[in-house]
Short mmCIF file of C-alpha atoms in Angstrom, two decimals:
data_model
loop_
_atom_site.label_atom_id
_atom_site.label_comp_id
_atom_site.label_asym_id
_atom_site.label_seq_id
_atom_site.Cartn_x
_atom_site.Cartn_y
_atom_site.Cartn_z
CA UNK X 1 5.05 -9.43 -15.73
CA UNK X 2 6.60 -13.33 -15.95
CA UNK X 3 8.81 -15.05 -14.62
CA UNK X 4 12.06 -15.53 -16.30
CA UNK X 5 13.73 -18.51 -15.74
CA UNK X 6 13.83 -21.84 -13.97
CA UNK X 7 10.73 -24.28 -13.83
CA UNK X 8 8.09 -21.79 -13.95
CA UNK X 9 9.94 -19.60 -17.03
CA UNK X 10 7.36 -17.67 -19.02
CA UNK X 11 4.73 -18.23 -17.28
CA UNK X 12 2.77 -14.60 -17.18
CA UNK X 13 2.26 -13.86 -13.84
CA UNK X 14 -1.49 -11.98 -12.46
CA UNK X 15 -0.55 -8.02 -11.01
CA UNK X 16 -2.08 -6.39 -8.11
CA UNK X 17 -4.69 -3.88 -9.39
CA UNK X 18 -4.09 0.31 -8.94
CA UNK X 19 -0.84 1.40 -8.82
CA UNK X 20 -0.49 3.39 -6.05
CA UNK X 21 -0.11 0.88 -3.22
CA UNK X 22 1.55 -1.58 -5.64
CA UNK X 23 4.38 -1.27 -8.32
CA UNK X 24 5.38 -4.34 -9.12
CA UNK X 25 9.41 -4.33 -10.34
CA UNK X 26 10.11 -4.34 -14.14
CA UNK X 27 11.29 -7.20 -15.84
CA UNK X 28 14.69 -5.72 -16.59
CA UNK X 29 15.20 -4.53 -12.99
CA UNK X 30 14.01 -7.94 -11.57
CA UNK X 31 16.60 -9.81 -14.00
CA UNK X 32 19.32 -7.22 -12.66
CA UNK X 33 18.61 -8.50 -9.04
CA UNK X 34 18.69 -12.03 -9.54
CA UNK X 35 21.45 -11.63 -12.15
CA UNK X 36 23.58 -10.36 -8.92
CA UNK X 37 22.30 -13.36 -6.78
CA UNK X 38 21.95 -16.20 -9.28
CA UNK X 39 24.47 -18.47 -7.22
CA UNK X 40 22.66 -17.91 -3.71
CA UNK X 41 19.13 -19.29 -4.83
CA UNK X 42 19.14 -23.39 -5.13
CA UNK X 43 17.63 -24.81 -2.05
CA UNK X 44 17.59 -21.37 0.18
CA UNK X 45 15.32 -20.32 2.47
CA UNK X 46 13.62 -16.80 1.44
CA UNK X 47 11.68 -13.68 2.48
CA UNK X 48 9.49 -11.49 0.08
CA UNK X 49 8.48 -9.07 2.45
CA UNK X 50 5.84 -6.68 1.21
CA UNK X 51 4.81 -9.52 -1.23
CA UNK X 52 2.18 -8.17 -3.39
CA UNK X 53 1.42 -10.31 -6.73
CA UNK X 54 4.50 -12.37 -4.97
CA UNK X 55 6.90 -12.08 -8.26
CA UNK X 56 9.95 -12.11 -6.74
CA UNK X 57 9.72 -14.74 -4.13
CA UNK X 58 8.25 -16.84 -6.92
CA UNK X 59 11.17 -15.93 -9.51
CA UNK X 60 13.23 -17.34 -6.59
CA UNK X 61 10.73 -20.79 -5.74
CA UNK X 62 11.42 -21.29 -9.83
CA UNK X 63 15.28 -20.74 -9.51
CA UNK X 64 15.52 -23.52 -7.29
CA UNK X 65 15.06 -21.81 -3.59
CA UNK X 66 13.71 -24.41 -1.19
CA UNK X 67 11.21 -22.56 0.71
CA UNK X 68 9.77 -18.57 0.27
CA UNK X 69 7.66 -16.46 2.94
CA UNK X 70 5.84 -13.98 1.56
CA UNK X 71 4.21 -11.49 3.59
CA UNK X 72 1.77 -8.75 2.85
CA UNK X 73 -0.50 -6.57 5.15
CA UNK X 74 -3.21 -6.29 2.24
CA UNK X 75 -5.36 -9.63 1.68
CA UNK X 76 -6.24 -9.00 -1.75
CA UNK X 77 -2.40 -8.83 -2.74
CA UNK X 78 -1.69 -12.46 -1.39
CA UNK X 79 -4.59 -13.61 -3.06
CA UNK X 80 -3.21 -12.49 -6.32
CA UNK X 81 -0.08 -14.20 -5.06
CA UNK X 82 -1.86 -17.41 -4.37
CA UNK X 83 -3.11 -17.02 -8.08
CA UNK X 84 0.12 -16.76 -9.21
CA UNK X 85 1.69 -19.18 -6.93
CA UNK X 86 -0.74 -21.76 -7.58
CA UNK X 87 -0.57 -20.83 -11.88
CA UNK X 88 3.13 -21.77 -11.30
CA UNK X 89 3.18 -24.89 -9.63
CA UNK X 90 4.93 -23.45 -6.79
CA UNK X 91 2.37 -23.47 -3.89
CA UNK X 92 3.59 -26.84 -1.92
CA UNK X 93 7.53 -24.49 -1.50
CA UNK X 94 5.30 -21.55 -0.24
CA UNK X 95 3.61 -19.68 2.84
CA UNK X 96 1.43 -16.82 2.77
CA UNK X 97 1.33 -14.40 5.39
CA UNK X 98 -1.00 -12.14 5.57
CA UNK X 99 0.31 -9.44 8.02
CA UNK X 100 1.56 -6.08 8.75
CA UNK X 101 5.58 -6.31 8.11
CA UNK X 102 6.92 -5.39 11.21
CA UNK X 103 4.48 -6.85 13.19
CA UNK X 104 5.80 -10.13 11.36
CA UNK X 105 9.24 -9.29 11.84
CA UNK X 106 8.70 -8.91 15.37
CA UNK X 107 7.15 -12.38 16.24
CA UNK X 108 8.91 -14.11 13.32
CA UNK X 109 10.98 -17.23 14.37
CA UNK X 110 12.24 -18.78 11.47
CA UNK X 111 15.49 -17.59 9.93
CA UNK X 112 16.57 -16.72 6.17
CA UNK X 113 19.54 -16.99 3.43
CA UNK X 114 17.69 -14.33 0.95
CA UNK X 115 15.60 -11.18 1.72
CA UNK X 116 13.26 -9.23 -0.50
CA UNK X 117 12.06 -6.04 0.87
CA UNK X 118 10.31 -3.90 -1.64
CA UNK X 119 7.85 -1.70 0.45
CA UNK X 120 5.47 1.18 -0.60
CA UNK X 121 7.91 3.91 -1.69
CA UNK X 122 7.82 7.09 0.74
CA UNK X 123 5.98 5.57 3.48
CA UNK X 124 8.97 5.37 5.88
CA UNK X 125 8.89 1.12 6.19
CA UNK X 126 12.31 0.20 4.57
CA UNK X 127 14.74 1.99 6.98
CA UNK X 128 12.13 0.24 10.52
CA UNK X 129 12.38 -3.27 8.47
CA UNK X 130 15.29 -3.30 7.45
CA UNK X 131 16.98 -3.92 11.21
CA UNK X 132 14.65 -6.86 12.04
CA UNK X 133 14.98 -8.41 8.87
CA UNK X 134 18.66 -8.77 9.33
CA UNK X 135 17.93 -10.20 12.52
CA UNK X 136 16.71 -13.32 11.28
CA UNK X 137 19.11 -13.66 8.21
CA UNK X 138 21.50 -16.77 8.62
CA UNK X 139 25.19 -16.69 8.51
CA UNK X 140 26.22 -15.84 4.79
CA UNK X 141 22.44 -14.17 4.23
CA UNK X 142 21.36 -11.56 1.50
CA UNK X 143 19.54 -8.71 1.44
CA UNK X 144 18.12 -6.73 -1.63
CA UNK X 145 16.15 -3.94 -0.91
CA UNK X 146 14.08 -2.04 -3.68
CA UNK X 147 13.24 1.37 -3.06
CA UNK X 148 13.42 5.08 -4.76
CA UNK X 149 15.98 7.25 -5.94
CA UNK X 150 16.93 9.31 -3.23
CA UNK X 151 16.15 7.45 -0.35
CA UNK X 152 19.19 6.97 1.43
CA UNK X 153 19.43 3.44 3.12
CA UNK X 154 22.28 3.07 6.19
CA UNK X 155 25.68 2.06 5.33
CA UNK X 156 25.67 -0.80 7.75
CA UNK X 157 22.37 -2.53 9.92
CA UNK X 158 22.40 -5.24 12.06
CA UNK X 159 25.86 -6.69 11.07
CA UNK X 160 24.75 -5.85 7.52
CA UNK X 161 27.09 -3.31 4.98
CA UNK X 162 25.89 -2.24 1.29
CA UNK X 163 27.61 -4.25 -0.82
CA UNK X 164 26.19 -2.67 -4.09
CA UNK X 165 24.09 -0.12 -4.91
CA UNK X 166 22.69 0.62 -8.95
CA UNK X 167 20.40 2.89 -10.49
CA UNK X 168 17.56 1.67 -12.83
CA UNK X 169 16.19 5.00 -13.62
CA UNK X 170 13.76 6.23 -10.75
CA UNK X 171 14.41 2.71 -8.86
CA UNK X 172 17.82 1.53 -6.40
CA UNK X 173 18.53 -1.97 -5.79
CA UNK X 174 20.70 -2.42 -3.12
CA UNK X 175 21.94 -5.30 -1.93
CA UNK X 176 23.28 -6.03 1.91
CA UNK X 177 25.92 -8.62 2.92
CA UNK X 178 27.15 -9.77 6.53
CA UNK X 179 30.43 -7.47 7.03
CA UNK X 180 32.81 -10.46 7.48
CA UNK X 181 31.68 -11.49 3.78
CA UNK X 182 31.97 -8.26 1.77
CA UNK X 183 35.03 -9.51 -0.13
CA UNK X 184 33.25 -12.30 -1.70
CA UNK X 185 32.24 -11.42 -5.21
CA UNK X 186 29.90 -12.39 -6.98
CA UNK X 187 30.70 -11.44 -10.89
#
């Protein structure tokens, strides 16, 4: 795992030991997702929600976003993103939280442009999240949301619509927009 471009490119990032709580995202599907967002990074606000090793909220930090939450309920996965954070040079852009998601969601203040949500797979958390999270997005906010095959995600949340969905073998990435943006595109 490393991150891939911007001011912390190659730099090998620490993972979260056992896999079965954690799976951190592949290289090729984490270029995919920032490949569809690469315009929406420099100097945004964003949330990596279910944080583990932090890798995507730190592939954002070295794209050029100006500020990243990440959460996590388990301490010993935001002290591997500390690690990594810190190994980057990307700790001063950064807060760790160390909570459960939707009790974060639910007492959360602040407000986002870009949204990472990449919970345990199966465990039922994407489709609860999912609503809060959009309710602190700000106007012209993203959403990407990692998750299985098969698990179907709703059309629209929160004045949220898909925008795109793609397969990366056993993984979906799809990404959310505001309604009244869906004809923007991005390509």
């Amino acid at each position: 795992m490393r991150v891939i471009t911007g001011t912390a490119r190659g730099r090998k990032l620490v993972t979260v030991e056992g896999t079965e709580v954690v799976r951190p995202t592949t290289d090729g599907v984490k270029e995919a997702i920032f490949s569809a967002i690469q315009f929406e990074i420099e100097g945004r606000t964003v949330l990596d929600l279910f944080a583990g090793s932090g890798q995507l909220g730190i592939e954002a930090l070295s794209r050029g976003a100006a500020h990243a939450v990440l959460v996590d309920a388990v301490k010993s996965s935001l002290a591997v993103a500390e690690k990594n954070l810190t190994a980057t040079g990307l700790m001063e852009r950064a807060r760790l939280v160390n909570s459960d998601s939707l009790s974060y969601l639910s007492s959360c203040r602040e407000r986002f442009d870009l949204a990472f949500l990449d919970p345990p797979y199966r465990a039922g958390l994407l489709p609860r999240a999912l609503p809060l999270v959009a309710e602190h997005m700000n106007p012209g906010g993203t959403i990407l949301c990692e998750h299985p095959v098969g698990e179907e995600l709703p059309e629209t949340v929160g004045g949220f619509s898909q925008y795109r969905s793609r397969k990366y073998g056993k993984i979906m990435v799809t990404l959310y927009r505001r309604m009244a943006e869906e004809g923007r595109n991005l390509e």
